[in-house]
mmCIF file of C-alpha atoms and ligand atoms in Angstrom:
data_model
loop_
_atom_site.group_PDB
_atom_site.id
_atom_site.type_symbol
_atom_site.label_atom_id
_atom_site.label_comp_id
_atom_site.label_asym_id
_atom_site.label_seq_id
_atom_site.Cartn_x
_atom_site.Cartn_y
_atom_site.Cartn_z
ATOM 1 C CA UNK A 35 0.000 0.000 0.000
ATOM 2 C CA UNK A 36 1.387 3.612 -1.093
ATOM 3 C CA UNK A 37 1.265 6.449 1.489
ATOM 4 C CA UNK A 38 1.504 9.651 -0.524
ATOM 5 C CA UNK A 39 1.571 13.017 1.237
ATOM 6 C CA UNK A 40 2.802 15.166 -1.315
ATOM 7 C CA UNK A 41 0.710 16.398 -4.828
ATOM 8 C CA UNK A 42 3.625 15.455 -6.465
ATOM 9 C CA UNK A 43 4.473 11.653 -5.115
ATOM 10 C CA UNK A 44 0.218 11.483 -5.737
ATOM 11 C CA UNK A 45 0.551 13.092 -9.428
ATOM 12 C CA UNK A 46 3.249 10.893 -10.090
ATOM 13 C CA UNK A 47 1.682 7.568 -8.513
ATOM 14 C CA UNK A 48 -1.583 8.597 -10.454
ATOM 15 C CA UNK A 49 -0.441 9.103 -13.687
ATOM 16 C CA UNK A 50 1.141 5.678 -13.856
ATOM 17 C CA UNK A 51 -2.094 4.150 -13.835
ATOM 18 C CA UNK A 52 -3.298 2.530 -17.061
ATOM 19 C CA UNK A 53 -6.266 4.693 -18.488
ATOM 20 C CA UNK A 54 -7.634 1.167 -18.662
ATOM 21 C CA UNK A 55 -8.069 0.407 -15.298
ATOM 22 C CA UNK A 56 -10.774 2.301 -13.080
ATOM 23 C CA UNK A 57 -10.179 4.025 -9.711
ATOM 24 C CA UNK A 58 -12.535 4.749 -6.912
ATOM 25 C CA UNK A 59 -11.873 6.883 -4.344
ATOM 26 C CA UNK A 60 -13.354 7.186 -0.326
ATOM 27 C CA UNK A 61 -12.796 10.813 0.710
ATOM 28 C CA UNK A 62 -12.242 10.652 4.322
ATOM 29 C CA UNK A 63 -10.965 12.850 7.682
ATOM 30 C CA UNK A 64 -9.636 9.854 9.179
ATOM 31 C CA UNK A 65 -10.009 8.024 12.479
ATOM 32 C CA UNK A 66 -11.761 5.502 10.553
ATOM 33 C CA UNK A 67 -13.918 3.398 11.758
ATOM 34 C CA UNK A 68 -16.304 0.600 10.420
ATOM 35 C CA UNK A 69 -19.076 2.890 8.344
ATOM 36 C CA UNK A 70 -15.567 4.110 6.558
ATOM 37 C CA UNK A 71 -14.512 -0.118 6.061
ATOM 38 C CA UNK A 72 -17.885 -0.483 4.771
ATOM 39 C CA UNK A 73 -17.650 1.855 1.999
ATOM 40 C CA UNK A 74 -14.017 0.947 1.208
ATOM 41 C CA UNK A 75 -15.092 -2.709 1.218
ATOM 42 C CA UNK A 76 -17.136 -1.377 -2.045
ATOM 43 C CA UNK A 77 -14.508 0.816 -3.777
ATOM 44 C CA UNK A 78 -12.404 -2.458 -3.298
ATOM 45 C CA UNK A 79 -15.214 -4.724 -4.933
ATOM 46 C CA UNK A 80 -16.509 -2.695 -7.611
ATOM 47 C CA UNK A 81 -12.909 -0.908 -8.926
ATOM 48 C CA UNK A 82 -9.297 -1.848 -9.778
ATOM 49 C CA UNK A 83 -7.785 0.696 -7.901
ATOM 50 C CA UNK A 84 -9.128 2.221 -4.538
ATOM 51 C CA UNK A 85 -7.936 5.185 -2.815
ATOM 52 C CA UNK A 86 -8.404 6.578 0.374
ATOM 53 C CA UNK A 87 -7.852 10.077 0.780
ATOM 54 C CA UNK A 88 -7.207 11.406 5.132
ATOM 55 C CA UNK A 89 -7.407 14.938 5.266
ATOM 56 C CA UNK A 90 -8.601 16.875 8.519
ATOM 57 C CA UNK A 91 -10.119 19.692 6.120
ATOM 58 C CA UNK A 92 -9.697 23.354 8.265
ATOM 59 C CA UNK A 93 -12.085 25.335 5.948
ATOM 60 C CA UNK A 94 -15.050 22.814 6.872
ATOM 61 C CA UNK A 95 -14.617 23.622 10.382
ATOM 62 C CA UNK A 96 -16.843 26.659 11.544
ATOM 63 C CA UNK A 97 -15.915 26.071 15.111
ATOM 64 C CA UNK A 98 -11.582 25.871 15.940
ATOM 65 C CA UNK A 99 -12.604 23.748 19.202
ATOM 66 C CA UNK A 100 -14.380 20.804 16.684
ATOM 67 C CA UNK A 101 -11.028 21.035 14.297
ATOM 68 C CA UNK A 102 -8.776 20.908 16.891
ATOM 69 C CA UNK A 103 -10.052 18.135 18.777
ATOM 70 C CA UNK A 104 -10.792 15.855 15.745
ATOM 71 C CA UNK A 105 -9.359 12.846 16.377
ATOM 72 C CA UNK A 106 -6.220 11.941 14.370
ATOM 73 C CA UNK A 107 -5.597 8.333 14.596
ATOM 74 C CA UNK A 108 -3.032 7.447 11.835
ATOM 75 C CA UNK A 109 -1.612 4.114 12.568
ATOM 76 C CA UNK A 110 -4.923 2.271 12.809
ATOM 77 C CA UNK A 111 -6.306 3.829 9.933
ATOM 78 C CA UNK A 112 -2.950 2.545 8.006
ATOM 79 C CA UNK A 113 -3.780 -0.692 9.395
ATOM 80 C CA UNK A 114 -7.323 -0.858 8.632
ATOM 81 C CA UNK A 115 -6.870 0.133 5.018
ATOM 82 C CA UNK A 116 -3.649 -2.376 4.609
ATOM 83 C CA UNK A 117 -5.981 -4.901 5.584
ATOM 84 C CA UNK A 118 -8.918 -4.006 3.490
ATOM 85 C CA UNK A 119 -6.477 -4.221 0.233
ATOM 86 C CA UNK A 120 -6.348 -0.472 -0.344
ATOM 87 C CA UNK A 121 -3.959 0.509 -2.837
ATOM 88 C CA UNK A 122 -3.230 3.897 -2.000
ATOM 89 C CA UNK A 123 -3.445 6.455 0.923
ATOM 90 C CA UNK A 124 -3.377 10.291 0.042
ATOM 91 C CA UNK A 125 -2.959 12.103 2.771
ATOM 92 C CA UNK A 126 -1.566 15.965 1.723
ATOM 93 C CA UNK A 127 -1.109 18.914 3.973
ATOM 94 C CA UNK A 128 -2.934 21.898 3.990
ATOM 95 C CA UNK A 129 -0.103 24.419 1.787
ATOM 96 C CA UNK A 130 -0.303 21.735 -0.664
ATOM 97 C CA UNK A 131 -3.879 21.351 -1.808
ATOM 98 C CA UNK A 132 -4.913 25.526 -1.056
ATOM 99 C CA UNK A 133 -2.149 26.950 -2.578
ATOM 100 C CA UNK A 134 -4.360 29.768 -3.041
ATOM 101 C CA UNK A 135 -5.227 29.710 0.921
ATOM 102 C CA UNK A 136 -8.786 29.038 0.044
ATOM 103 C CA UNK A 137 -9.196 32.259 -2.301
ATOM 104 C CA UNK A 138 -10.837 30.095 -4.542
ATOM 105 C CA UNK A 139 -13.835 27.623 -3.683
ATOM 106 C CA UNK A 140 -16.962 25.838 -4.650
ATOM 107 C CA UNK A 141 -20.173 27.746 -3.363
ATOM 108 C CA UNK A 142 -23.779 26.185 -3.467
ATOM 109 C CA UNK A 143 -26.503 28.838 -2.916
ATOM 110 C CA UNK A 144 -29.354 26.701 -1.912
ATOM 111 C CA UNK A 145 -29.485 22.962 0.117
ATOM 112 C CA UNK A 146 -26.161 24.620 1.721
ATOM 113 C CA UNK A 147 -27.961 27.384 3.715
ATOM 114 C CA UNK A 148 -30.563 24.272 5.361
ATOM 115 C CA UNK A 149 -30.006 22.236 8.251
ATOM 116 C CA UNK A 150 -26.111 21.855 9.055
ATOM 117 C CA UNK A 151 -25.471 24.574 6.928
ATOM 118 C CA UNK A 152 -28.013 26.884 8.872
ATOM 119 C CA UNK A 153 -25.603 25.893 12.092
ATOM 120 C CA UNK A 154 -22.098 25.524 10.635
ATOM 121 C CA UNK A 155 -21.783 28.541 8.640
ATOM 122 C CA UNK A 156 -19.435 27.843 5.613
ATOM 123 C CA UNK A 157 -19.184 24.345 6.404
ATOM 124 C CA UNK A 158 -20.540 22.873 2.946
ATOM 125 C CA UNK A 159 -18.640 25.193 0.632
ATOM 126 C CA UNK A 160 -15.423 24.438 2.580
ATOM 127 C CA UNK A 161 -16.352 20.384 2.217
ATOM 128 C CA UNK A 162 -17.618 20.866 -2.005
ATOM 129 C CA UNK A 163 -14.296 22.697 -2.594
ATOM 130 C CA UNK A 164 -11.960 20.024 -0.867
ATOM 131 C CA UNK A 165 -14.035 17.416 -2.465
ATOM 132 C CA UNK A 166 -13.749 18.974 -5.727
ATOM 133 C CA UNK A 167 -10.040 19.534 -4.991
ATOM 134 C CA UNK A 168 -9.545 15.865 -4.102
ATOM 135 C CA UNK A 169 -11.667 14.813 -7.557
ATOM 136 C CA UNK A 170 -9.553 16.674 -9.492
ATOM 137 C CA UNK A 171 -6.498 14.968 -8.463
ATOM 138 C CA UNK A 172 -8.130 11.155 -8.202
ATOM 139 C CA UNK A 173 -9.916 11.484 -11.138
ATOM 140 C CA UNK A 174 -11.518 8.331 -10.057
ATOM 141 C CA UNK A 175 -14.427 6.674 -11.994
ATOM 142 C CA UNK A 176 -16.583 6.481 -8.486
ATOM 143 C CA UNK A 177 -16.319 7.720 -4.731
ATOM 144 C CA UNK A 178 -18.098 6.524 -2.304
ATOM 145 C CA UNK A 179 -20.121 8.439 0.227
ATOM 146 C CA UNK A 180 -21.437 7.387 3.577
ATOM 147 C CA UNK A 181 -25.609 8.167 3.918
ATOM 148 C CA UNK A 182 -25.286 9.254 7.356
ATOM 149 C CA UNK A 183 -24.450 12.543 5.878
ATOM 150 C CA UNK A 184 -27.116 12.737 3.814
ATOM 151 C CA UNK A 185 -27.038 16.422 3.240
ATOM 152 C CA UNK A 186 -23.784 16.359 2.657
ATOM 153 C CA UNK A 187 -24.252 13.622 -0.102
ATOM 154 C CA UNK A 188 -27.211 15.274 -1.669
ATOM 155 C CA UNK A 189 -24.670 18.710 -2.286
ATOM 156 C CA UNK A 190 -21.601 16.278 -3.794
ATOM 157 C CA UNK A 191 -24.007 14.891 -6.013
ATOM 158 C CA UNK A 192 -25.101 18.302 -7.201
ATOM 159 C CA UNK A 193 -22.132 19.697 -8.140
ATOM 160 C CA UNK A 194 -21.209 16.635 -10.090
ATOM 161 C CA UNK A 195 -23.721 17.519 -11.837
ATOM 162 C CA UNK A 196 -23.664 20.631 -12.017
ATOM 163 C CA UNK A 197 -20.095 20.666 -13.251
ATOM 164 C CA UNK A 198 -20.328 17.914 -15.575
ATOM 165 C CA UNK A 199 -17.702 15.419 -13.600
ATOM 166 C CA UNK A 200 -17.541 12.353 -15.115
ATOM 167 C CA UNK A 201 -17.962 10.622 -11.651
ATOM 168 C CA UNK A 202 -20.304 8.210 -9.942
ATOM 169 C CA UNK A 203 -21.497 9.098 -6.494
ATOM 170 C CA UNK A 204 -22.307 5.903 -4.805
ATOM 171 C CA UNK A 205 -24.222 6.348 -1.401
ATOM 172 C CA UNK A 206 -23.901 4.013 1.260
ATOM 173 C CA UNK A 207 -26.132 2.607 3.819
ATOM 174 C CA UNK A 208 -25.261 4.185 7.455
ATOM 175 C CA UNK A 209 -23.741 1.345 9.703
ATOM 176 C CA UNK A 210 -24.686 1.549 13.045
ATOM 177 C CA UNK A 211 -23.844 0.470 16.721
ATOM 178 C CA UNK A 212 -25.743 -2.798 18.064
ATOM 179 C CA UNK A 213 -27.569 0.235 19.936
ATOM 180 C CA UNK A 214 -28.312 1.561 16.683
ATOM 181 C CA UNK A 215 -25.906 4.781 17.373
ATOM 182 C CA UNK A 216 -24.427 6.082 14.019
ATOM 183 C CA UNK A 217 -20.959 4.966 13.702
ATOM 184 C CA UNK A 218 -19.144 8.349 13.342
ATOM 185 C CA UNK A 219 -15.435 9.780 14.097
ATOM 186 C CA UNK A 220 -17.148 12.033 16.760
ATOM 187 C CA UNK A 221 -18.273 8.718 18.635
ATOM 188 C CA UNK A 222 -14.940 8.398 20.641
ATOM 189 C CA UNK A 223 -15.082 11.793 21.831
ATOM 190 C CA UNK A 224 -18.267 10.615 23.868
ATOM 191 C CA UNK A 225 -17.675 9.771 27.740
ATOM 192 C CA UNK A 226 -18.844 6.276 28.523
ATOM 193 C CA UNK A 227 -22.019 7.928 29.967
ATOM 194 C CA UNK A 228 -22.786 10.504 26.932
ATOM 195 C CA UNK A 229 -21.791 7.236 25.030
ATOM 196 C CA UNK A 230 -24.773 5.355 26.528
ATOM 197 C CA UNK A 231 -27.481 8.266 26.490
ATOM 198 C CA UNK A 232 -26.311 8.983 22.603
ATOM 199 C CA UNK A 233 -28.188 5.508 22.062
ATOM 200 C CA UNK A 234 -32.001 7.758 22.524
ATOM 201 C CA UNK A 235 -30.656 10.311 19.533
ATOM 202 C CA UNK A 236 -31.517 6.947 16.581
ATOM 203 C CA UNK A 237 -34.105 5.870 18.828
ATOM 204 C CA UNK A 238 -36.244 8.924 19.037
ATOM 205 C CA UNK A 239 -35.898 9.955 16.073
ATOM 206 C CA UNK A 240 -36.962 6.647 14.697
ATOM 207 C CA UNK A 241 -40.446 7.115 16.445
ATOM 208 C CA UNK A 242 -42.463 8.841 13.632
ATOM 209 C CA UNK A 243 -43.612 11.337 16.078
ATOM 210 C CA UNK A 244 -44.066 14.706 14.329
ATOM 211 C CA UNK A 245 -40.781 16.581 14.352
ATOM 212 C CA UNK A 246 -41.513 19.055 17.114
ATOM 213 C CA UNK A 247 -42.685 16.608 19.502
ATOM 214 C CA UNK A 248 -39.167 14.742 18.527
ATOM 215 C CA UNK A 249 -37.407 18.124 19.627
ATOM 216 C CA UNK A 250 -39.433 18.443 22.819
ATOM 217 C CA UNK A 251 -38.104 14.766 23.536
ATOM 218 C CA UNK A 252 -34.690 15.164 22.821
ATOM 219 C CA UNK A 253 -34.815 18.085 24.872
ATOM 220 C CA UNK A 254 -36.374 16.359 27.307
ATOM 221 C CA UNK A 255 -33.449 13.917 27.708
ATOM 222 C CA UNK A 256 -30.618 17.129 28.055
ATOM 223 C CA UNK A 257 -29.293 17.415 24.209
ATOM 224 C CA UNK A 258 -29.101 20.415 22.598
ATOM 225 C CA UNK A 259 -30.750 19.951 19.305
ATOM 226 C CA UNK A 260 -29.623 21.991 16.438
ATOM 227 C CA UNK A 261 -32.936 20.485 14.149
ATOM 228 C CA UNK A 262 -35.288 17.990 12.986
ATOM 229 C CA UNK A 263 -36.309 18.184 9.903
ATOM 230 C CA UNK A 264 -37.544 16.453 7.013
ATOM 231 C CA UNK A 265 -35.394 16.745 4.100
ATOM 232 C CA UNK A 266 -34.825 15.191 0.641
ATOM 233 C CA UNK A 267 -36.964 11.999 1.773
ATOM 234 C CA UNK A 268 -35.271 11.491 5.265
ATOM 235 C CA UNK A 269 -35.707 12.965 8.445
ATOM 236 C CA UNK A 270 -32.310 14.587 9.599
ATOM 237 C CA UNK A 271 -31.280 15.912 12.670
ATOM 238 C CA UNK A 272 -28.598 17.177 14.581
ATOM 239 C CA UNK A 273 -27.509 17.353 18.263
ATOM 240 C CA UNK A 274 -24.905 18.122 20.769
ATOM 241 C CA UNK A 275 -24.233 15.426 23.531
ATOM 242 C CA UNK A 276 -21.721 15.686 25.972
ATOM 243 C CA UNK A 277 -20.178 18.884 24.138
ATOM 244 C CA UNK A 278 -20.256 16.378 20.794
ATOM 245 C CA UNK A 279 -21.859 16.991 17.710
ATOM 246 C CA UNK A 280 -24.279 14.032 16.284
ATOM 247 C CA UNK A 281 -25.816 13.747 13.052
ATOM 248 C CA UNK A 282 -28.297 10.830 11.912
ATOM 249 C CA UNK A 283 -31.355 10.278 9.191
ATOM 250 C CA UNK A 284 -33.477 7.801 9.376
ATOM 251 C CA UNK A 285 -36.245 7.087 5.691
ATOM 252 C CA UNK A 286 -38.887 10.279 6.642
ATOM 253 C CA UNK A 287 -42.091 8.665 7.882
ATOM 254 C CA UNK A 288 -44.322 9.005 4.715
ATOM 255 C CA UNK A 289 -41.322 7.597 2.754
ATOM 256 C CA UNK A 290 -41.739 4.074 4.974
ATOM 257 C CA UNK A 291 -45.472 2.947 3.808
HETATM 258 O O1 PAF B 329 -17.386 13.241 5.294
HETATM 259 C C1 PAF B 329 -16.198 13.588 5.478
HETATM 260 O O2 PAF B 329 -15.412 12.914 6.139
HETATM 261 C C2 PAF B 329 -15.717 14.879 4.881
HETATM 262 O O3 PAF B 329 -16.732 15.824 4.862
HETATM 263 C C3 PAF B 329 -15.094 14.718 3.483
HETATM 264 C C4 PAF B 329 -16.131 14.240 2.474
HETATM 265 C C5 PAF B 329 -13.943 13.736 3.541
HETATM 266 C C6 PAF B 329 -14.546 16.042 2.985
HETATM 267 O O4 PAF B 329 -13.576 16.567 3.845
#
C-alpha cells in the first residue's frame, strides 16, 4: 500500500495508472472506523484501484474547538486500510492542496444554507471545494459516500452535476452500533455515559412522532438539538451530547409505507 503526502508523489503515482483500469476513491478525515470499512469494502469490490484520501479539512470547520479536537488516529487507519487491500493512501497537507489559501472555492446557494449549513456557517462550501479539490487529483471513476451525511451527499451529487464530472457518487447505507448509534469519528469523543445516552438520539428519532414533539423529547433527555427536519426523503437531525456533535437520518415517515 502507497502512502503519498505530497501532490507530487500522488501526481506521479496517479499518472502511472493505465487509463484502462478504473479508480474509486473514499474521501475521508480519518479516524476511521467501520461505516468508513464499509464503503471501502465497495470501492475495493466494484474498482481496480481504490484510494483513500485522510485529510482533517480546516475550511469545513466553523468552530476551531471541533477542528482541533478531531481525532487523528493514523496508525490504525494505516492498518485498517492495509488490511482491506487499499492501494493507496493520500494524505496531503494543507499548503499543498490551497495553494491559493482558500481564495478560490466551490459555493452552493441553496441545500447549503438548510439544516447543518443553517448551524455551521461555511461548512458545505469548505467540504464541495476540498471534495472537488480531491476529484480533481483522483480522477476516479466512483467515490463513495457514507448516507449518514445525507445532506452532505445530496450537495456532492449536485455539483457533479452541475459541473459535468464524469464521476459516480455511490451512497452508502449508514452502519450503526448494536444500539443503533451512528458509527461516526465524533463517537470516541463521547464519555462512557454521553456514550450510553447517545443511544435515545436513533431511537427517538426513529419514532415517527411529528418533528416538534421529537425536539421536545430530545430536549427532554438534556441534548441540545440543532434540528429535525424532514429533508430530501429522510428525516435529519442534529444534536450536541456531551459537548459532541451528532448527526443521523433515518427514511422520513411518509417515505416508509
Ligand atoms: O465526510 C467527510 O469525512 C468529509 O466531509 C469529506 C467528504 C472527507 C470532505 O472533507
Amino acid at each position: 500500500m502507497n502512502i503519498l503526502n505530497t501532490i507530487d508523489a500522488w501526481q506521479n503515482w496517479r499518472n502511472a495508472i493505465s487509463h484502462e483500469k478504473s479508480v474509486g476513491i473514499v474521501p475521508t478525515m480519518g479516524a476511521l472506523h467501520d461505516g468508513h470499512r464499509s464503503l471501502i469494502t465497495r470501492c475495493r469490490r466494484e474498482n481496480d484501484i481504490c484510494v483513500v484520501s485522510i485529510f482533517v479539512n480546516p475550511t469545513q470547520f466553523n468552530d476551531p474547538n471541533d477542528l482541533n479536537n478531531y481525532p487523528v488516529t493514523f496508525d490504525e487507519d494505516r492498518n485498517l486500510c492495509a488490511a482491506e487491500g487499499v492501494d493507496a493512501i493520500f494524505m496531503p497537507q494543507y499548503a499543498d492542496l490551497y495553494p491559493d489559501d482558500y481564495r478560490y472555492r466551490v459555493m452552493e446557494n441553496r441545500d447549503s444554507q438548510l439544516l447543518c449549513g443553517a448551524h455551521r456557517p461555511g461548512h458545505f462550501d469548505g467540504m464541495l471545494s476540498v471534495v472537488m479539490k480531491l476529484f480533481n487529483l483522483a480522477r476516479p471513476q466512483r467515490a463513495y459516500f457514507g448516507e449518514k451525511d445525507w445532506q452532505q451527499l445530496q450537495l456532492v451529487k449536485g455539483m457533479v452535476e452541475a459541473f459535468f464530472m464524469p464521476i459516480t457518487i455511490v451512497p452508502c447505507p449508514t452502519v450503526r452500533e448494536a444500539d443503533q448509534l451512528a458509527l461516526s469519528s465524533r463517537n470516541r469523543r463521547l464519555s462512557n455515559d454521553h456514550r450510553q445516552k447517545a443511544a435515545k438520539f436513533p431511537r427517538l428519532l426513529a419514532t415517527n412522532a411529528p418533528t416538534g414533539d421529537i425536539i421536545r423529547l430530545l430536549e427532554k433527555d438534556g441534548f441540545t438539538v440543532d434540528y429535525v427536519e424532514d429533508f430530501m426523503g429522510r428525516r435529519c437531525a442534529a444534536i450536541t451530547c456531551g459537548g459532541v456533535r451528532l448527526i443521523d437520518n433515518l427514511p422520513s415517515p411518509e417515505r416508509q409505507e
